[in-house]
Coordinates of C-alpha atoms in Angstrom, one line a residue:
Chain A
X17 CA -17.6 -9.6 22.7
X18 CA -18.3 -8.8 19.0
X19 CA -20.2 -11.9 17.9
X20 CA -21.1 -12.6 14.0
X21 CA -23.7 -15.4 13.7
X22 CA -23.9 -17.0 10.1
X23 CA -23.5 -13.8 8.6
X24 CA -24.4 -13.6 4.9
X25 CA -24.3 -10.4 2.4
X26 CA -24.5 -11.3 -1.2
X27 CA -23.5 -9.1 -4.1
X28 CA -24.6 -12.0 -6.2
X29 CA -24.4 -15.6 -6.3
X30 CA -20.8 -15.7 -6.0
X31 CA -19.6 -12.3 -4.7
X32 CA -20.1 -11.6 -1.0
X33 CA -19.5 -13.1 2.2
X34 CA -21.2 -16.3 3.1
X35 CA -22.4 -17.9 6.5
X36 CA -19.7 -16.3 8.8
X37 CA -19.5 -17.2 12.2
X38 CA -16.8 -15.7 14.8
X39 CA -16.6 -14.0 18.1
X40 CA -14.0 -11.4 18.9
X41 CA -13.3 -10.9 22.2
X42 CA -12.9 -7.7 24.4
X43 CA -9.2 -6.3 23.8
X44 CA -8.3 -8.7 20.8
X45 CA -6.4 -7.4 17.9
X46 CA -7.2 -9.3 15.0
X47 CA -5.9 -9.1 11.4
X48 CA -8.5 -10.0 8.6
X49 CA -6.7 -11.3 5.4
X50 CA -7.6 -12.7 2.3
X51 CA -7.0 -12.1 -1.6
X52 CA -8.4 -9.3 -3.4
X53 CA -12.5 -9.9 -3.7
X54 CA -12.4 -12.4 -0.6
X55 CA -15.1 -10.2 1.0
X56 CA -12.7 -8.7 3.8
X57 CA -14.2 -5.2 3.2
X58 CA -17.8 -6.3 3.2
X59 CA -17.3 -8.3 6.3
X60 CA -15.7 -5.1 7.7
X61 CA -18.6 -2.6 6.6
X62 CA -21.2 -5.6 8.0
X63 CA -19.3 -5.1 11.6
X64 CA -19.5 -1.3 11.2
X65 CA -23.2 -1.6 10.5
X66 CA -22.7 0.3 7.1
X67 CA -24.7 -2.5 5.4
X68 CA -27.0 -4.9 6.8
X69 CA -26.4 -8.5 6.3
X70 CA -29.4 -10.6 4.3
X71 CA -29.0 -13.3 6.8
X72 CA -27.6 -13.7 10.4
X73 CA -26.4 -11.1 13.1
X74 CA -23.7 -9.1 14.4
X75 CA -23.8 -7.9 17.7
X76 CA -21.4 -6.1 20.7
X77 CA -22.1 -7.1 23.9
X78 CA -25.6 -8.6 22.8
X79 CA -26.8 -5.6 20.8
X80 CA -27.0 -4.9 17.0
X81 CA -23.6 -3.1 16.1
X82 CA -24.3 0.1 14.8
X83 CA -22.0 3.4 14.6
X84 CA -20.4 4.8 17.1
X85 CA -20.3 1.6 18.6
X86 CA -17.9 0.5 16.3
X87 CA -15.9 2.7 14.3
X88 CA -14.5 2.3 10.9
X89 CA -11.1 3.9 9.2
X90 CA -11.0 3.6 5.5
X91 CA -8.1 3.3 3.2
X92 CA -8.0 6.5 1.2
X93 CA -7.2 9.4 3.7
X94 CA -8.8 11.9 1.2
X95 CA -12.2 10.5 1.0
X96 CA -13.0 10.8 4.5
X97 CA -13.1 14.6 4.8
X98 CA -16.2 16.5 4.5
X99 CA -15.3 19.8 6.7
X100 CA -12.6 22.3 6.2
X101 CA -10.5 22.2 9.3
X102 CA -9.2 19.5 11.4
X103 CA -11.3 20.8 14.5
X104 CA -14.7 20.7 12.4
X105 CA -13.6 17.2 11.2
X106 CA -13.3 16.1 15.0
X107 CA -16.4 17.7 16.1
X108 CA -18.6 16.2 13.5
X109 CA -19.1 13.1 14.4
X110 CA -19.4 14.1 18.0
X111 CA -22.2 16.6 17.2
X112 CA -24.0 14.2 15.2
X113 CA -23.9 11.4 17.9
X114 CA -25.1 14.1 20.4
X115 CA -22.2 14.7 22.6
X116 CA -22.6 18.3 24.9
X117 CA -20.7 21.2 23.4
X118 CA -18.5 21.7 26.4
X119 CA -17.4 17.9 26.2
X120 CA -16.5 17.8 22.3
X121 CA -13.5 20.0 22.6
X122 CA -12.1 17.9 25.3
X123 CA -12.5 14.6 23.4
X124 CA -11.2 16.1 20.3
X125 CA -8.1 17.2 21.8
X126 CA -7.7 14.1 23.8
X127 CA -8.1 11.9 20.6
X128 CA -5.7 14.2 18.6
X129 CA -3.3 14.0 21.4
X130 CA -3.6 10.1 20.8
X131 CA -2.1 10.2 17.4
X132 CA -0.1 13.4 17.9
X133 CA -2.0 15.8 15.5
X134 CA -3.2 18.3 18.3
X135 CA -0.9 20.9 16.2
X136 CA -3.0 20.7 13.1
X137 CA -6.2 21.7 14.7
X138 CA -6.7 24.7 12.5
X139 CA -5.5 23.3 9.6
X140 CA -7.7 22.4 6.4
X141 CA -7.5 18.7 6.3
X142 CA -6.2 18.7 2.5
X143 CA -3.3 20.7 3.6
X144 CA -1.9 17.8 5.5
X145 CA 0.4 14.7 4.3
X146 CA -1.2 11.4 3.8
X147 CA 0.0 10.0 7.0
X148 CA -1.4 13.2 8.8
X149 CA -4.6 12.9 7.2
X150 CA -5.1 9.2 8.0
X151 CA -3.9 10.1 11.8
X152 CA -6.9 12.5 11.9
X153 CA -9.3 10.1 10.3
X154 CA -8.6 7.9 13.0
X155 CA -8.8 10.7 15.7
X156 CA -12.2 11.6 14.8
X157 CA -13.0 7.7 15.0
X158 CA -11.6 7.4 18.6
X159 CA -13.2 10.8 19.8
X160 CA -16.4 8.7 19.4
X161 CA -15.3 6.3 21.7
X162 CA -16.1 3.4 19.9
X163 CA -16.0 0.0 21.5
X164 CA -14.6 -1.7 18.4
X165 CA -12.1 -0.3 16.2
X166 CA -12.0 -1.5 12.5
X167 CA -9.2 -0.4 9.9
X168 CA -9.5 -1.3 6.3
X169 CA -5.8 -1.3 4.6
X170 CA -5.4 2.0 6.6
X171 CA -1.7 2.4 5.9
X172 CA -1.5 1.2 1.9
X173 CA -1.4 4.5 0.8
X174 CA 1.3 5.8 3.3
X175 CA 5.0 6.4 2.7
X176 CA 7.1 3.7 4.9
X177 CA 7.7 6.4 7.7
X178 CA 4.2 7.6 7.9
X179 CA 3.3 3.8 7.8
X180 CA 5.4 3.2 10.7
X181 CA 4.0 5.7 12.6
X182 CA 0.8 4.7 12.3
X183 CA 1.7 1.0 13.1
X184 CA 3.1 2.4 16.3
X185 CA -0.2 4.2 17.1
X186 CA -2.3 0.7 16.5
X187 CA 0.3 -0.9 18.8
X188 CA -0.2 1.5 21.3
X189 CA -4.0 1.5 21.2
X190 CA -3.8 -2.3 21.3
X191 CA -1.7 -2.0 24.8
X192 CA -4.5 0.3 25.9
X193 CA -6.6 -2.3 25.5
X194 CA -8.6 -1.2 22.5
X195 CA -10.6 -4.0 20.4
X196 CA -9.3 -3.7 17.0
X197 CA -9.9 -5.7 13.8
X198 CA -7.6 -4.8 10.7
X199 CA -7.3 -5.8 7.1
X200 CA -3.8 -5.7 5.2
X201 CA -1.6 -6.7 2.4
X202 CA 1.2 -6.1 4.0
X203 CA 2.8 -9.1 5.1
X204 CA 4.8 -7.2 7.8
X205 CA 1.9 -5.9 9.3
X206 CA 0.8 -9.3 10.4
X207 CA 3.0 -8.9 13.3
X208 CA 0.8 -6.4 15.2
X209 CA -2.2 -9.1 15.5
X210 CA -2.9 -11.8 18.0
X211 CA -5.2 -13.7 15.9
X212 CA -5.7 -14.2 12.2
X213 CA -9.1 -14.7 10.3
X214 CA -8.6 -15.4 6.7
X215 CA -11.6 -15.3 4.1
X216 CA -11.4 -17.0 0.7
X217 CA -14.3 -16.5 -1.8
X218 CA -16.5 -14.8 1.3
X219 CA -15.8 -18.0 3.4
X220 CA -14.0 -17.7 6.7
X221 CA -11.1 -20.4 5.9
X222 CA -9.0 -20.1 8.9
X223 CA -8.8 -19.0 12.3
X224 CA -5.7 -19.1 14.5
X225 CA -2.4 -17.4 15.7
X226 CA 0.6 -16.6 13.9
X227 CA 2.3 -19.9 14.3
X228 CA -0.7 -21.6 12.9
X229 CA -0.8 -19.4 10.1
X230 CA 2.6 -19.9 8.9
X231 CA 2.6 -23.6 9.3
X232 CA -0.7 -24.3 7.9
X233 CA -0.7 -21.7 4.8
X234 CA 1.4 -21.3 1.7
X235 CA 1.0 -17.3 2.4
X236 CA 4.3 -14.8 2.2
X237 CA 5.3 -14.3 5.9
X238 CA 6.9 -11.4 7.5
X239 CA 10.7 -11.4 7.2
X240 CA 11.1 -11.9 11.1
X241 CA 9.1 -15.3 10.7
X242 CA 11.2 -16.5 7.8
X243 CA 14.2 -15.7 10.2
X244 CA 12.6 -17.7 12.9
X245 CA 11.9 -20.5 10.7
X246 CA 15.6 -20.5 9.2
X247 CA 17.0 -20.5 12.4
X248 CA 14.7 -22.8 14.2
X249 CA 13.3 -20.4 16.8
X250 CA 9.8 -20.6 17.8
X251 CA 7.4 -18.2 15.4
X252 CA 5.9 -15.4 17.3
X253 CA 5.5 -11.4 16.8
X254 CA 9.0 -9.9 17.3
X255 CA 11.3 -7.9 15.6
X256 CA 14.3 -9.5 13.3
X257 CA 16.6 -7.4 15.6
X258 CA 15.1 -9.5 18.6
X259 CA 16.2 -12.7 16.6
X260 CA 19.5 -11.9 15.6
X261 CA 20.2 -10.8 19.4
X262 CA 19.1 -14.3 20.8
X263 CA 21.1 -16.0 18.1
X264 CA 24.1 -14.0 19.2
X265 CA 23.7 -14.5 22.8
X266 CA 23.1 -18.2 22.7
X267 CA 26.2 -18.6 20.6
Chain B
X26 CA 16.2 8.5 -25.6
X27 CA 16.7 9.6 -22.1
X28 CA 14.3 11.9 -20.1
X29 CA 15.6 14.9 -19.2
X30 CA 14.2 17.6 -17.0
X31 CA 16.2 20.8 -16.7
X32 CA 16.1 23.6 -14.1
X33 CA 12.1 22.9 -13.4
X34 CA 10.3 25.4 -11.3
X35 CA 7.0 24.5 -10.2
X36 CA 4.6 26.5 -8.0
X37 CA 1.2 25.4 -7.0
X38 CA -0.9 28.1 -4.9
X39 CA 2.0 29.9 -3.8
X40 CA 3.9 26.8 -2.7
X41 CA 7.1 25.9 -4.5
X42 CA 7.0 22.0 -5.1
X43 CA 10.4 22.2 -7.2
X44 CA 13.0 24.7 -7.7
X45 CA 15.5 24.2 -10.3
X46 CA 15.0 20.5 -10.3
X47 CA 17.2 18.7 -13.0
X48 CA 17.4 15.0 -13.3
X49 CA 17.9 12.5 -15.8
X50 CA 16.0 9.1 -16.1
X51 CA 18.1 6.8 -18.2
X52 CA 16.1 5.1 -21.1
X53 CA 15.1 1.3 -20.7
X54 CA 15.8 1.7 -17.3
X55 CA 13.1 0.8 -14.4
X56 CA 13.7 3.7 -12.3
X57 CA 11.8 3.9 -9.0
X58 CA 10.4 7.4 -7.6
X59 CA 10.4 7.2 -3.8
X60 CA 10.2 9.9 -1.0
X61 CA 7.6 11.0 1.6
X62 CA 4.1 11.7 0.9
X63 CA 3.6 15.3 -0.2
X64 CA 7.3 15.5 -1.5
X65 CA 6.2 16.1 -5.2
X66 CA 6.3 12.7 -6.9
X67 CA 3.4 12.9 -8.6
X68 CA 3.9 16.2 -9.9
X69 CA 7.1 15.2 -11.2
X70 CA 5.0 12.5 -13.5
X71 CA 2.9 15.1 -14.5
X72 CA 5.5 17.3 -15.7
X73 CA 7.2 14.6 -17.7
X74 CA 3.9 13.8 -19.2
X75 CA 3.4 17.4 -19.8
X76 CA 0.1 17.3 -18.0
X77 CA 1.7 20.0 -15.8
X78 CA 3.2 23.3 -17.4
X79 CA 6.4 24.3 -15.0
X80 CA 7.0 27.8 -14.5
X81 CA 10.3 27.6 -15.7
X82 CA 12.8 24.8 -17.0
X83 CA 12.5 22.5 -19.8
X84 CA 11.6 18.7 -20.3
X85 CA 13.3 16.5 -22.8
X86 CA 11.1 13.3 -23.5
X87 CA 9.7 10.9 -26.2
X88 CA 6.0 11.9 -27.3
X89 CA 4.7 8.2 -26.6
X90 CA 4.7 8.3 -22.9
X91 CA 2.0 6.3 -21.3
X92 CA 0.5 7.2 -17.5
X93 CA -1.1 4.9 -15.3
X94 CA -2.7 6.7 -12.8
X95 CA -3.0 5.4 -9.3
X96 CA -6.8 4.8 -8.9
X97 CA -7.6 2.5 -11.9
X98 CA -11.2 2.8 -11.4
X99 CA -11.0 6.7 -12.5
X100 CA -9.8 5.8 -15.9
X101 CA -12.9 3.8 -17.4
X102 CA -15.8 5.0 -18.6
X103 CA -16.9 2.5 -21.4
X104 CA -19.5 -0.5 -20.6
X105 CA -17.3 -3.2 -21.7
X106 CA -13.5 -4.0 -21.4
X107 CA -13.4 -4.4 -25.0
X108 CA -15.0 -0.9 -25.8
X109 CA -12.3 0.4 -23.1
X110 CA -9.6 -1.1 -25.0
X111 CA -11.0 0.0 -28.5
X112 CA -11.5 3.6 -27.6
X113 CA -8.0 5.0 -27.8
X114 CA -6.8 2.9 -31.2
X115 CA -10.2 4.3 -32.7
X116 CA -9.5 7.7 -31.6
X117 CA -6.2 7.4 -33.4
X118 CA -7.9 6.1 -36.8
X119 CA -6.7 2.4 -36.5
X120 CA -8.4 -0.3 -38.7
X121 CA -10.5 -2.9 -37.3
X122 CA -8.0 -5.6 -38.0
X123 CA -5.3 -3.4 -36.3
X124 CA -7.5 -2.8 -32.9
X125 CA -8.3 -6.5 -32.9
X126 CA -4.8 -7.7 -33.1
X127 CA -3.9 -5.0 -30.5
X128 CA -6.4 -6.2 -28.3
X129 CA -5.0 -9.9 -28.6
X130 CA -1.5 -8.8 -27.9
X131 CA -2.2 -6.7 -24.6
X132 CA -4.6 -8.9 -23.0
X133 CA -1.5 -11.5 -23.4
X134 CA 0.9 -9.1 -22.4
X135 CA -1.0 -8.4 -19.2
X136 CA -2.4 -11.7 -18.5
X137 CA -6.1 -11.2 -19.0
X138 CA -8.1 -13.7 -20.2
X139 CA -10.2 -12.8 -23.5
X140 CA -13.3 -14.0 -21.7
X141 CA -13.1 -10.7 -19.8
X142 CA -13.6 -8.7 -23.2
X143 CA -17.5 -8.6 -22.6
X144 CA -17.5 -7.9 -19.0
X145 CA -17.8 -4.3 -17.5
X146 CA -14.6 -3.1 -16.2
X147 CA -16.1 -2.8 -12.9
X148 CA -17.0 -6.3 -12.5
X149 CA -13.3 -7.3 -12.7
X150 CA -11.2 -7.7 -9.3
X151 CA -8.5 -5.0 -8.3
X152 CA -5.7 -6.6 -10.1
X153 CA -7.4 -7.2 -13.1
X154 CA -8.5 -3.6 -13.0
X155 CA -5.3 -2.3 -12.5
X156 CA -4.0 -4.7 -15.6
X157 CA -6.8 -3.5 -17.7
X158 CA -5.7 0.0 -16.9
X159 CA -2.5 -1.0 -18.1
X160 CA -3.4 -2.7 -21.1
X161 CA -5.5 0.5 -22.3
X162 CA -2.1 2.3 -22.3
X163 CA 0.1 -0.3 -23.7
X164 CA -2.1 -1.1 -26.5
X165 CA -0.9 2.5 -28.0
X166 CA 2.9 1.1 -27.9
X167 CA 4.3 3.5 -25.7
X168 CA 8.2 3.4 -25.3
X169 CA 7.9 5.2 -21.9
X170 CA 5.4 4.2 -19.0
X171 CA 4.9 6.5 -15.8
X172 CA 3.2 4.4 -13.1
X173 CA 1.9 5.7 -9.8
X174 CA 1.9 3.3 -7.1
X175 CA 0.9 0.3 -9.4
X176 CA 0.6 -2.2 -6.4
X177 CA -1.2 0.1 -3.8
X178 CA -4.1 -2.1 -2.6
X179 CA -3.3 -5.3 -4.3
X180 CA -2.8 -8.8 -2.5
X181 CA 0.5 -10.3 -2.5
X182 CA -0.1 -12.5 -5.6
X183 CA -1.7 -9.8 -7.7
X184 CA 1.2 -7.5 -6.6
X185 CA 3.7 -10.1 -8.1
X186 CA 1.7 -10.5 -11.5
X187 CA 1.3 -6.6 -12.1
X188 CA 5.1 -6.2 -11.4
X189 CA 6.2 -9.1 -13.6
X190 CA 4.0 -7.8 -16.2
X191 CA 5.8 -4.4 -15.9
X192 CA 9.1 -6.0 -15.8
X193 CA 8.8 -8.0 -18.9
X194 CA 7.5 -5.0 -20.6
X195 CA 10.5 -3.1 -19.4
X196 CA 13.1 -5.8 -20.4
X197 CA 11.9 -5.5 -24.2
X198 CA 13.7 -2.1 -24.4
X199 CA 11.2 0.2 -22.7
X200 CA 11.5 3.0 -19.9
X201 CA 9.7 2.5 -16.5
X202 CA 9.4 5.6 -14.2
X203 CA 7.6 3.9 -11.0
X204 CA 6.1 5.9 -8.1
X205 CA 6.2 3.6 -5.0
X206 CA 6.4 3.3 -1.2
X207 CA 6.8 -0.3 -1.2
X208 CA 11.0 -0.6 -0.8
X209 CA 11.2 -4.6 -1.2
X210 CA 9.4 -4.2 -4.7
X211 CA 12.0 -1.2 -5.5
X212 CA 14.8 -3.8 -4.6
X213 CA 13.4 -6.9 -6.4
X214 CA 12.5 -5.1 -9.6
X215 CA 14.1 -1.7 -10.0
X216 CA 17.3 -0.7 -11.5
X217 CA 17.6 3.0 -10.4
X218 CA 15.9 5.1 -7.5
X219 CA 15.2 8.6 -7.4
X220 CA 14.9 9.8 -3.9
X221 CA 13.1 12.7 -3.5
X222 CA 13.5 15.0 -0.1
X223 CA 11.6 17.5 1.6
X224 CA 14.8 19.6 1.5
X225 CA 14.7 19.6 -2.4
X226 CA 18.1 17.7 -2.2
X227 CA 16.9 14.7 -4.3
X228 CA 19.2 11.7 -5.3
X229 CA 19.3 9.4 -8.4
X230 CA 21.4 6.1 -7.2
X231 CA 21.4 2.7 -8.4
X232 CA 19.4 0.0 -6.7
X233 CA 22.9 -1.4 -5.5
X234 CA 24.2 1.9 -4.2
X235 CA 20.8 2.6 -2.5
X236 CA 20.3 -0.2 -0.5
X237 CA 24.0 -1.8 -0.3
X238 CA 26.5 0.8 -0.6
X239 CA 25.1 3.8 1.2
X240 CA 21.9 2.7 2.8
X241 CA 21.9 6.1 5.1
X242 CA 20.9 7.9 2.0
X243 CA 17.4 6.1 2.0
X244 CA 16.9 7.2 5.6
X245 CA 18.1 10.8 4.9
X246 CA 15.2 10.9 2.5
X247 CA 12.9 9.9 5.4
X248 CA 12.3 6.4 4.0
X249 CA 13.2 2.9 5.5
X250 CA 15.0 -0.1 4.6
X251 CA 13.1 -3.4 4.1
X252 CA 13.4 -5.4 7.3
X253 CA 15.4 -8.0 5.2
X254 CA 18.0 -5.4 4.0
X255 CA 18.4 -4.0 7.7
X256 CA 19.1 -7.2 9.1
X257 CA 21.5 -7.8 6.3
X258 CA 23.6 -4.8 7.2
X259 CA 23.4 -5.4 11.0
X260 CA 24.7 -9.1 10.5
X261 CA 27.6 -7.5 8.5
X262 CA 28.4 -4.9 11.2
X263 CA 28.4 -7.4 13.8
X264 CA 30.5 -10.0 11.6
X265 CA 32.7 -7.1 10.4
X266 CA 32.7 -9.2 7.2
X267 CA 30.9 -8.3 3.6
X268 CA 28.2 -10.4 3.1
X269 CA 26.8 -11.0 -0.6
X270 CA 24.0 -8.5 -1.4
X271 CA 20.9 -10.0 -2.8
X272 CA 17.4 -8.6 -4.5
X273 CA 14.9 -11.0 -2.9
X274 CA 14.4 -12.1 1.0
X275 CA 14.9 -15.6 0.6
X276 CA 18.4 -14.6 -1.1
X277 CA 19.4 -12.0 1.5
X278 CA 18.8 -14.7 4.3
X279 CA 20.8 -17.5 2.7
X280 CA 23.6 -14.8 2.6
X281 CA 23.1 -13.9 6.2
X282 CA 23.0 -17.6 7.0
X283 CA 26.3 -18.2 4.9
X284 CA 28.1 -15.1 6.8
X285 CA 27.1 -16.7 10.4
X286 CA 28.2 -19.9 9.6
X287 CA 31.4 -18.9 8.1
X288 CA 32.2 -16.7 11.4
X289 CA 31.4 -19.4 13.5
X290 CA 28.0 -18.2 14.7
X291 CA 26.1 -21.0 13.6
X292 CA 27.1 -24.9 13.1

């Protein structure tokens, strides 16, 4: 379990995150939502151990969080690469956490397979498309086998097809039992989450599932949810096609 | 005037980005430029703005073109918002009075309060920074604006605010060319869609053609229809009756419900 207890990180009197307490269970897929400036990235950075909260504690299975136990992928694919080949990129993190040389390649290839990028092993990261770069960035984190995967608006710069491909990878990882927390402004991506946490001015103001989110907030909702509401169906994560199919079958 | 690109060829590091590309962007329209990552959308805008010289071909475009880059943060270098807004007009020799009037006008246009003038641009929120970057360009009164993913990274409220500002400016008789991946925004705000394909077989269509008359063209460009439009077409095919197309999710939903009621699928 990832446990945040009364976590505060202040940039100044009004900006930051304040007194955040929450638990994330192993295998949960959680969407962290809120307006720009509400503190989402700050909370993710604190959870990843990239910044130290001024107050409170963040623990995974009773120990203070730190990389590589918690892995994070950022928004801009271009900002995440420091080497000149995908292979070097993959082994850089592994080398830094002391993985034996013989195990490195095995882990790197397994992670690249998970995101469908083994073919790019010899490529320069900057030769890849935005979606491909982001998949390599994710693979580099997966190779380190973190317990928790944090994704900070990872699809916002991707074209619709690359975005859908990346979303399928996230759903696949979710099915395999990874613990995932992601931020997004894309309402259609709400459908990937089991649970929603909402921040407002650095404070945690909502913790619940999709149905509770749809009924207790004025936020724009995925089209499927609008469809479910219109036809009096239960609000749940499904596709619009499943909703229409069920209406056709019942009539 | 329209913006016309004739037989443009662009090569970058032995890689041909465009080969004999010709396209016309109609004046006073909102043209969305869509396509997969790496297809050359940003290069196209750089050619229009004459930041990038093509190997061959001609560009016919007005001189007063504004360019809003994707990362607003990269555009600021002055210590305050006011100085940021003054920089370009001072460079062009504007009088103090004209600059003050221009600042007041653009702040209103982009919906920023005058209280931000004394702040550092970096103290503003993501949405405010984008709108400040826009104001810095609009103060010079361009008639054409090139924008590269203006809503990437913004929350839904800030997105709407930014898009409404751009739409209002375009409807004042200006031309907007907007690179985007957000197909729902294209549907709601665009007039024309320039679909760029990896095969080089780029196509210009109106929004109506692109989303409702020949939606397969978007799929051929490696793009996807928004769920609301995909659902609209699915229901239309099931009913084998034309439904009323619309530009927003709620109106599309209404059209779907009406169609289902008329055809007895719903009571």
